[in-house]
């Protein structure tokens, strides 16, 4: 079969990479922004045809409706703007990823990270709304955060929570700046710069990139 | 009761901090942007349940309608995009905060500051449309501005009013840049930079952050 | 005398404003950057001639040497890059300003704020190196910070300390971002943006502007 | 003569445009930054050879010494970082340009504008150190500013002086932002943005561009 | 009458400055963006009541309809997004302002400048679509441009036309960058920076600020 | 005929340059953004009247419908947001341009480049979705890319594909950054900067500027 | 002993946090930039007194000489601008960290990461100068990179190497942008943005932050 | 021989790619910035050992002296900051590259492009100081520019020359922005943005990147 030899399926407007799982331990995922609904369905069908589960990110409600009318078993998370199609259940880890966020408005990014982590077979604990404005809420949840093998911290505005958490735990910390805020938050740039300059060591992904944070966390959680 | 011990109420997607008043002298306030109407109602009800007054900021008209249909006594300020629910009236200060603005287009930010200051129990004087394009209007109102214990200056475009006022009064000055303008105003960044570089000492809050300015002003007004 | 009528002394390249004390409660101060040593000496002599104390900021070592060879009683703070000349001692406040900083590298800005506050007649407490990387150091000093009438928080890198302190105290908080850091700190812009987007209310001055923070703090401390 | 036909003199690394005076009313001027001393001397000699006066801008002290050792009659203004060579005196206007500046540290830009304006045959009045921190100094000088046919306002930091002056006079106003300041002044960008967003109509030139402001002012002053 | 003494009419949310004409030679104009239709009508009525003509800028179609239903004689320019109400015709200048633009997409800014210049009593010549991509079109129109007392150049994208025109004429040149373009044009910042760095002297106003350019041009045209 | 003499047709709001083909080898093209449908039709008709083919870029669906109802033979590419009207078929080159893109979401820019290249008479090969996330897909297509006389690489996000391709081929490479991405992609600025700093030599056009890339590529392909 | 109770040693200008190892698994490290040599020596002595090893980063040659004349056993890495003092040897891991870099000019950052990783007890493999300009060099070293438990990728200019490596390995990837480049590299911002927008999942630290990358990598390598 | 098999020579801190000529038609070149003199010598010797000519860019005077004392036949261009070592002379093209620049201060970039083009075996014509401030100089040289197979345009400040030239010639145009300017030129960013937004099609390389422009031009010139 040609696909096997060349390592991808060529469907004209896309080349679905089915060696990615083997190479990187994680399958190709559909970044839906900028794609037409028809393209997303075709890529989805190709992945399923090749035996994979499907994860779509940055999925609008209209996109979801279009896909779910054509493909079975679509699990939509409206807050996360993701869909999953699980043709087989992945094994789940014993250790867990903690996803910690500063405020309720950060939930869409928390949920994107959550959906991705679950898709990749991880156990996850969510700790929501523990921003530094009421730091006792964070200390109250410290034990559960310290118990994680890797911690994702999601925060907008000034993003201070990431530095604080990273100074309190011994596991690796992945910080996700969010676009929550206004004015000088510059759509998340303020939080991004804050996290990049953290006085405690941590590493950072793109603004609102719950997906990327979960991919890295999953790799670490499975070590 | 568990809430008392841990200092907050945990309602799944939010942890309402009811020690904040004690710690900082000001209660938790609801930043509505990025929250669902359902979340805002639930947080509102929790605050009321815990005996507090409620202030919501960055409230859209649709959000207001949703909340007011479910909670009684909602006072909406459409210009400010805020709502207040006053279950008990706070004592009002004798001294006052002056809120001075450059132009009519700055009124939404003036009103957000006004609503916050009133919510926190302050007497307020508003002096509107006294920008440097017609500086005699400012001099005409100088006595009332000088009588304030603390002055908030709200200005967009080049934000020059803040420097001018600060050179004429002896009380502390808090400058609020607004996003009024276009082109090189960069959605308020020009006014923000202008105020940060004022040749007269003053301090600055985020673009369009009438709320934050009023919080600081209230702390100062109550000294 | 003409000066009295016009309210300033005109020495060709400068017009020393000796009504500023009366108008704003604080005298004119010499911003030395961009001025020649000869100009600084002439302005210094004019202020002394008019009965004032002198504060110079952004003073290089060479500038200091030049001035101190020509004017008596120059008190230089090398770390702060300031000089003071105190022809008469100001009364000192009973209440105090707390100046809190994140790291040892922030000391130049702490010292500029300190020198200014002392120049203006304030009692000051310095709390150094209590950044969020070791947050127990901050909690250990919380009582002394909470005892202040107004708090200045000085921090570079991600500037998270300002948000954390402001969530723990009831006095007004003035945040000073510093240029400590490298790369994406953008010479202090990261800390500045972080503070402007703080999830706890506070107000902000220019990067490395210990002087301006102390001016505002002094106004508040004397209320 | 070939030069006449083609309208410039070609000296290998430069083509001196001797039709510029005719086309634009103002001769070619030497922007010295990025040129070698040898190049500046050769261009200077070409201009003199073609019967012109010479103005050099952005001239370092070393550059000046090199040129003045090789060419006679070089008038250097160290503050302005300009030199002039006047082989014939231009007629001087009756009306004058007012050059107004906010602080003593802005003098280098004032002087560059002054040298250029004088080079082009204008009468000039300088009004120095009348920034908005002591606005009575400005009002004291308003008559002389209002008497000018065109006003240049030079200011760094927040540049508020430009808006204020423009609201008080009926002549055209050209604003020159300067790089005076630090931190969020971004080497003059703050003042530049401030002036571009002025609530009073004015027009703006590049940061520290006293030369360009004087060129425009001269064109206006000679109408 | 109180208004006369204080120099403005106070209508609560605005203070209409009716000394501006006397001070600056140009009356107050209504910047409609960020104002409610009701506010615009009230300010309009105040100006008419005080005997003035009215110019509104940044006027949406809806705003225009609201105003024209309540006030008589509204002249709307849809392209310019301006309205004028001329209760008395101003005298018109003999000399003219040339408004030159690079492309058809720059017309809204050309029209805003045109409306303002006409409102202020100027004769105007428009020269449209002579950008440097077909520079012979510019040379073809050079005579009419050179005949103007002052030239406004309107251009988006890279804004090169301003530098080229300014190198070919002896009258003052005011450059207006427009937001025409995409990607790295950064909504007009590219054209703005280009004009500020012109190798030929000119001066610049804010992006899309046809109004401000015409105000300055009118002052110059009337000298 | 006057047009012939002056080299363009003047239709009031536009001057259609019909010497451009002669001067630059490529005809004038209609940049539709910021133009009214009526203006686009009028320019289209002028070009056809002068014997040319027509290409419109940045064409909205509404604009297309308006034009196609008034002009015959409009070929619309919805993905590219372009229309073409081919009154005569251009000769087609033997050599080809390769248009290579990183992901499916980059297709609109690929298509704009494709339409332009075809309009200008080039043979084109498209190689889609060969981004570095699955680099074996690129190597699989290397032969066809190496066979091109010139290569256009279209990529968003981090734009790494351009550097990689340019290190593998000997033909000139033109990189087109796209606005595909979110957060710190800054609407394509990240990809643009990436390409400008490529460690392999290549040259770059504006974000999403498939048109400009194809124009350059066509000039090269026809050498 | 008081230190034990409060968890740090207070030496006036610094509070050395000796609970950090316990809390985060990694000891406090000295960021030398912005500190005086005397301060660095005092902190060094405090750490040694408390039984720790010492790592200093951003160490100038002068700083190193000052320290090494006062403290024994200082190991200086001139390229890395770090010093280490190892009073006891840490256990070394079996698994290793791969540090991969694009070019020779990136070596200072590679060495900072190397020194930190070794200080923290990790086995390290360096793979130098395998940038995408000659991608066969990378493929030649792929086995050793794939063998690492965690990979650090160091690259300046467009930083494409990070995306490419991350698409080829299954271990977590930490990308470090460097300030290598000029012009539009914006001192490393181009590489930083490139890495944040990688189409393959990875996480990122500050520009030139070899230290921070190694801290995270060490945490992962020790899982 | 191992090198042959793996396609590069590994000298510890560098891997010299000797397949690059074969793959891309151009050999590896030494970017000297950020490398030590010892490293540059070692790489130079490796290239010579492998039979190549050597080109070094961004070479300081000190670096040149160090290299020329150790390697024979070093041709240094001080203005260009490049060195070449030509062990064998390349064939020279019949067609030529035109390098056109706006001003004398742009010469360093012109020279870097020149040295690179000559190194790669191209005939070159330089046309210097023909910026738009005196556009007749450009028209005077148009024939020689039009005769080139490809044109490089080098310009700082507003970079308008690139757009103008590109509108006048039919050959491909590569624009090089330079860092010539000050203030809002932002070290060349203004010229870069200007060129990226050119209304005439052209393509662009990094600021001051004469090397990259010449590499592309050479590829085109040899088609």
mmCIF file of C-alpha atoms in Angstrom, chain C:
data_model
loop_
_atom_site.group_PDB
_atom_site.id
_atom_site.type_symbol
_atom_site.label_atom_id
_atom_site.label_comp_id
_atom_site.label_asym_id
_atom_site.label_seq_id
_atom_site.Cartn_x
_atom_site.Cartn_y
_atom_site.Cartn_z
ATOM 1 C CA UNK C 1 11.051 91.323 43.410
ATOM 2 C CA UNK C 2 10.291 90.031 39.926
ATOM 3 C CA UNK C 3 10.761 86.333 40.749
ATOM 4 C CA UNK C 4 8.029 86.557 43.348
ATOM 5 C CA UNK C 5 5.589 87.988 40.886
ATOM 6 C CA UNK C 6 6.251 85.509 38.149
ATOM 7 C CA UNK C 7 6.702 82.555 40.476
ATOM 8 C CA UNK C 8 9.991 81.200 39.150
ATOM 9 C CA UNK C 9 13.621 82.153 38.708
ATOM 10 C CA UNK C 10 14.763 82.373 35.113
ATOM 11 C CA UNK C 11 18.409 81.379 34.685
ATOM 12 C CA UNK C 12 18.421 81.244 30.888
ATOM 13 C CA UNK C 13 18.475 77.476 30.299
ATOM 14 C CA UNK C 14 16.052 76.771 33.163
ATOM 15 C CA UNK C 15 13.145 78.335 35.010
ATOM 16 C CA UNK C 16 13.161 77.112 38.604
ATOM 17 C CA UNK C 17 9.586 76.854 39.819
ATOM 18 C CA UNK C 18 9.499 77.985 43.429
ATOM 19 C CA UNK C 19 5.720 77.916 43.699
ATOM 20 C CA UNK C 20 5.694 74.155 43.248
ATOM 21 C CA UNK C 21 5.915 73.424 46.982
ATOM 22 C CA UNK C 22 2.902 75.642 47.584
ATOM 23 C CA UNK C 23 0.899 74.199 44.685
ATOM 24 C CA UNK C 24 1.700 70.513 45.034
ATOM 25 C CA UNK C 25 3.200 70.180 48.507
ATOM 26 C CA UNK C 26 6.518 69.046 47.046
ATOM 27 C CA UNK C 27 9.424 71.163 45.759
ATOM 28 C CA UNK C 28 11.031 71.012 42.312
ATOM 29 C CA UNK C 29 13.639 68.242 42.036
ATOM 30 C CA UNK C 30 16.530 68.012 39.558
ATOM 31 C CA UNK C 31 16.285 65.237 36.943
ATOM 32 C CA UNK C 32 20.004 65.195 36.090
ATOM 33 C CA UNK C 33 19.988 62.920 33.035
ATOM 34 C CA UNK C 34 20.537 64.963 29.873
ATOM 35 C CA UNK C 35 21.755 68.019 31.768
ATOM 36 C CA UNK C 36 25.363 69.226 31.863
ATOM 37 C CA UNK C 37 27.181 69.364 35.226
ATOM 38 C CA UNK C 38 27.290 73.142 34.928
ATOM 39 C CA UNK C 39 23.527 73.288 34.507
ATOM 40 C CA UNK C 40 22.975 71.050 37.538
ATOM 41 C CA UNK C 41 25.218 73.221 39.690
ATOM 42 C CA UNK C 42 23.449 76.394 38.593
ATOM 43 C CA UNK C 43 20.009 74.956 39.315
ATOM 44 C CA UNK C 44 21.249 73.637 42.664
ATOM 45 C CA UNK C 45 22.547 77.071 43.623
ATOM 46 C CA UNK C 46 19.295 78.711 42.607
ATOM 47 C CA UNK C 47 17.247 76.358 44.768
ATOM 48 C CA UNK C 48 19.554 76.915 47.770
ATOM 49 C CA UNK C 49 19.430 80.657 47.166
ATOM 50 C CA UNK C 50 15.651 80.430 47.319
ATOM 51 C CA UNK C 51 15.843 78.629 50.641
ATOM 52 C CA UNK C 52 15.169 75.092 49.511
ATOM 53 C CA UNK C 53 16.656 71.674 50.039
ATOM 54 C CA UNK C 54 17.918 69.953 46.915
ATOM 55 C CA UNK C 55 17.320 66.469 45.523
ATOM 56 C CA UNK C 56 19.007 65.293 42.331
ATOM 57 C CA UNK C 57 18.027 62.015 40.619
ATOM 58 C CA UNK C 58 19.671 59.880 37.887
ATOM 59 C CA UNK C 59 23.046 61.288 39.022
ATOM 60 C CA UNK C 60 26.168 59.696 37.586
ATOM 61 C CA UNK C 61 29.287 59.408 39.726
ATOM 62 C CA UNK C 62 31.026 62.032 37.588
ATOM 63 C CA UNK C 63 28.094 64.403 37.986
ATOM 64 C CA UNK C 64 28.215 63.919 41.757
ATOM 65 C CA UNK C 65 31.932 64.688 41.927
ATOM 66 C CA UNK C 66 31.494 67.837 39.865
ATOM 67 C CA UNK C 67 28.653 69.112 42.064
ATOM 68 C CA UNK C 68 30.243 68.193 45.399
ATOM 69 C CA UNK C 69 33.386 70.101 44.486
ATOM 70 C CA UNK C 70 31.320 73.257 44.034
ATOM 71 C CA UNK C 71 28.505 72.969 46.596
ATOM 72 C CA UNK C 72 28.761 72.073 50.274
ATOM 73 C CA UNK C 73 26.893 69.364 52.110
ATOM 74 C CA UNK C 74 26.120 67.022 49.230
ATOM 75 C CA UNK C 75 24.928 63.608 50.491
ATOM 76 C CA UNK C 76 25.437 61.064 47.685
ATOM 77 C CA UNK C 77 23.785 57.641 47.518
ATOM 78 C CA UNK C 78 25.780 55.729 44.926
ATOM 79 C CA UNK C 79 23.313 52.841 44.703
ATOM 80 C CA UNK C 80 20.365 55.196 44.257
ATOM 81 C CA UNK C 81 22.226 57.510 41.915
ATOM 82 C CA UNK C 82 20.828 60.471 43.868
ATOM 83 C CA UNK C 83 22.226 63.351 45.860
ATOM 84 C CA UNK C 84 20.555 65.396 48.572
ATOM 85 C CA UNK C 85 21.488 68.741 50.103
ATOM 86 C CA UNK C 86 19.588 69.388 53.314
ATOM 87 C CA UNK C 87 19.891 73.022 54.395
ATOM 88 C CA UNK C 88 17.134 72.449 56.954
ATOM 89 C CA UNK C 89 15.754 69.178 58.292
ATOM 90 C CA UNK C 90 12.113 68.438 57.416
ATOM 91 C CA UNK C 91 9.752 67.215 60.119
ATOM 92 C CA UNK C 92 9.414 63.432 59.977
ATOM 93 C CA UNK C 93 6.095 61.568 59.908
ATOM 94 C CA UNK C 94 5.001 59.154 62.629
ATOM 95 C CA UNK C 95 3.429 56.739 60.178
ATOM 96 C CA UNK C 96 5.774 55.014 57.764
ATOM 97 C CA UNK C 97 6.105 54.007 54.143
ATOM 98 C CA UNK C 98 7.087 50.358 53.556
ATOM 99 C CA UNK C 99 9.384 49.802 50.588
ATOM 100 C CA UNK C 100 9.304 46.112 49.682
ATOM 101 C CA UNK C 101 11.455 44.566 46.968
ATOM 102 C CA UNK C 102 11.678 41.216 45.230
ATOM 103 C CA UNK C 103 15.436 40.789 44.862
ATOM 104 C CA UNK C 104 18.833 42.212 45.667
ATOM 105 C CA UNK C 105 19.218 43.474 42.098
ATOM 106 C CA UNK C 106 16.252 45.810 42.651
ATOM 107 C CA UNK C 107 18.151 47.778 45.314
ATOM 108 C CA UNK C 108 19.022 50.818 43.155
ATOM 109 C CA UNK C 109 15.335 51.546 42.708
ATOM 110 C CA UNK C 110 14.605 50.864 46.371
ATOM 111 C CA UNK C 111 17.300 53.336 47.315
ATOM 112 C CA UNK C 112 16.008 56.034 44.940
ATOM 113 C CA UNK C 113 12.583 55.679 46.539
ATOM 114 C CA UNK C 114 14.151 55.714 50.000
ATOM 115 C CA UNK C 115 16.183 58.862 49.370
ATOM 116 C CA UNK C 116 13.154 60.667 47.963
ATOM 117 C CA UNK C 117 10.893 59.625 50.817
ATOM 118 C CA UNK C 118 13.437 60.746 53.411
ATOM 119 C CA UNK C 119 13.994 64.006 51.532
ATOM 120 C CA UNK C 120 10.249 64.645 51.785
ATOM 121 C CA UNK C 121 10.215 63.942 55.539
ATOM 122 C CA UNK C 122 8.866 60.408 55.751
ATOM 123 C CA UNK C 123 9.670 57.555 58.103
ATOM 124 C CA UNK C 124 10.527 54.506 55.961
ATOM 125 C CA UNK C 125 10.876 50.743 56.483
ATOM 126 C CA UNK C 126 12.760 48.698 53.856
ATOM 127 C CA UNK C 127 11.940 44.998 53.371
ATOM 128 C CA UNK C 128 14.400 43.536 50.870
ATOM 129 C CA UNK C 129 14.565 40.296 48.832
ATOM 130 C CA UNK C 130 11.169 38.787 49.588
ATOM 131 C CA UNK C 131 10.247 37.769 46.030
ATOM 132 C CA UNK C 132 7.756 34.985 45.318
ATOM 133 C CA UNK C 133 10.471 32.415 44.627
ATOM 134 C CA UNK C 134 10.645 32.027 48.420
ATOM 135 C CA UNK C 135 7.281 33.325 49.506
ATOM 136 C CA UNK C 136 7.761 32.357 53.187
ATOM 137 C CA UNK C 137 10.196 35.281 53.436
ATOM 138 C CA UNK C 138 7.321 37.606 52.542
ATOM 139 C CA UNK C 139 4.888 36.086 55.012
ATOM 140 C CA UNK C 140 7.550 36.421 57.691
ATOM 141 C CA UNK C 141 7.623 40.183 57.134
ATOM 142 C CA UNK C 142 3.897 40.686 56.621
ATOM 143 C CA UNK C 143 3.264 42.383 59.926
ATOM 144 C CA UNK C 144 5.718 45.177 59.278
ATOM 145 C CA UNK C 145 4.309 45.644 55.768
ATOM 146 C CA UNK C 146 0.730 45.700 57.033
ATOM 147 C CA UNK C 147 1.743 48.339 59.591
ATOM 148 C CA UNK C 148 2.646 50.854 56.887
ATOM 149 C CA UNK C 149 0.276 53.639 55.852
ATOM 150 C CA UNK C 150 1.258 53.042 52.221
ATOM 151 C CA UNK C 151 3.341 50.324 50.545
ATOM 152 C CA UNK C 152 5.770 50.619 47.636
ATOM 153 C CA UNK C 153 6.545 47.303 45.906
ATOM 154 C CA UNK C 154 9.660 47.212 43.726
ATOM 155 C CA UNK C 155 10.170 44.236 41.401
ATOM 156 C CA UNK C 156 11.736 43.334 38.072
ATOM 157 C CA UNK C 157 11.476 40.203 35.898
ATOM 158 C CA UNK C 158 7.793 39.195 36.073
ATOM 159 C CA UNK C 159 6.924 41.573 38.901
ATOM 160 C CA UNK C 160 4.576 39.071 40.557
ATOM 161 C CA UNK C 161 5.392 40.345 44.035
ATOM 162 C CA UNK C 162 3.230 43.428 43.544
ATOM 163 C CA UNK C 163 0.050 41.434 42.927
ATOM 164 C CA UNK C 164 0.763 39.133 45.839
ATOM 165 C CA UNK C 165 1.455 41.951 48.323
ATOM 166 C CA UNK C 166 -1.572 43.911 47.188
ATOM 167 C CA UNK C 167 -3.779 40.894 47.894
ATOM 168 C CA UNK C 168 -2.500 40.733 51.476
ATOM 169 C CA UNK C 169 -2.659 44.308 52.765
ATOM 170 C CA UNK C 170 -5.326 46.995 53.192
ATOM 171 C CA UNK C 171 -3.141 50.044 52.602
ATOM 172 C CA UNK C 172 -2.680 51.575 49.118
ATOM 173 C CA UNK C 173 0.012 49.866 47.039
ATOM 174 C CA UNK C 174 2.265 51.612 44.509
ATOM 175 C CA UNK C 175 4.153 49.223 42.242
ATOM 176 C CA UNK C 176 7.487 50.082 40.629
ATOM 177 C CA UNK C 177 8.643 47.805 37.817
ATOM 178 C CA UNK C 178 12.418 47.572 37.464
ATOM 179 C CA UNK C 179 14.587 46.876 34.461
ATOM 180 C CA UNK C 180 16.123 43.848 36.205
ATOM 181 C CA UNK C 181 16.024 40.902 33.830
ATOM 182 C CA UNK C 182 17.080 40.130 30.256
ATOM 183 C CA UNK C 183 15.648 38.929 26.960
ATOM 184 C CA UNK C 184 11.858 39.083 27.019
ATOM 185 C CA UNK C 185 11.921 41.346 30.083
ATOM 186 C CA UNK C 186 12.348 44.052 27.439
ATOM 187 C CA UNK C 187 14.192 46.307 29.902
ATOM 188 C CA UNK C 188 11.323 46.270 32.379
ATOM 189 C CA UNK C 189 8.340 46.307 30.019
ATOM 190 C CA UNK C 190 7.382 42.783 31.119
ATOM 191 C CA UNK C 191 7.237 43.812 34.772
ATOM 192 C CA UNK C 192 5.403 47.013 33.877
ATOM 193 C CA UNK C 193 2.712 45.167 31.905
ATOM 194 C CA UNK C 194 2.433 42.574 34.641
ATOM 195 C CA UNK C 195 1.764 45.239 37.261
ATOM 196 C CA UNK C 196 -0.697 47.131 35.080
ATOM 197 C CA UNK C 197 -2.691 43.914 34.707
ATOM 198 C CA UNK C 198 -2.567 42.920 38.349
ATOM 199 C CA UNK C 199 -5.621 40.942 39.448
ATOM 200 C CA UNK C 200 -5.429 42.842 42.749
ATOM 201 C CA UNK C 201 -5.941 46.624 42.638
ATOM 202 C CA UNK C 202 -2.762 48.674 42.785
ATOM 203 C CA UNK C 203 -1.260 51.551 40.864
ATOM 204 C CA UNK C 204 1.939 51.788 38.898
ATOM 205 C CA UNK C 205 4.718 54.212 38.001
ATOM 206 C CA UNK C 206 7.342 54.176 35.252
ATOM 207 C CA UNK C 207 10.085 51.531 35.092
ATOM 208 C CA UNK C 208 12.847 52.226 37.655
ATOM 209 C CA UNK C 209 10.925 55.288 38.880
ATOM 210 C CA UNK C 210 11.592 55.028 42.604
ATOM 211 C CA UNK C 211 11.385 58.805 42.762
ATOM 212 C CA UNK C 212 7.827 59.048 41.463
ATOM 213 C CA UNK C 213 6.607 56.214 43.670
ATOM 214 C CA UNK C 214 8.011 57.935 46.739
ATOM 215 C CA UNK C 215 6.413 61.265 45.782
ATOM 216 C CA UNK C 216 2.964 59.662 45.639
ATOM 217 C CA UNK C 217 3.619 57.610 48.759
ATOM 218 C CA UNK C 218 4.682 60.719 50.625
ATOM 219 C CA UNK C 219 1.473 62.514 49.678
ATOM 220 C CA UNK C 220 -0.522 59.544 50.951
ATOM 221 C CA UNK C 221 1.578 59.060 54.085
ATOM 222 C CA UNK C 222 0.974 62.682 55.081
ATOM 223 C CA UNK C 223 -2.837 62.575 54.717
#
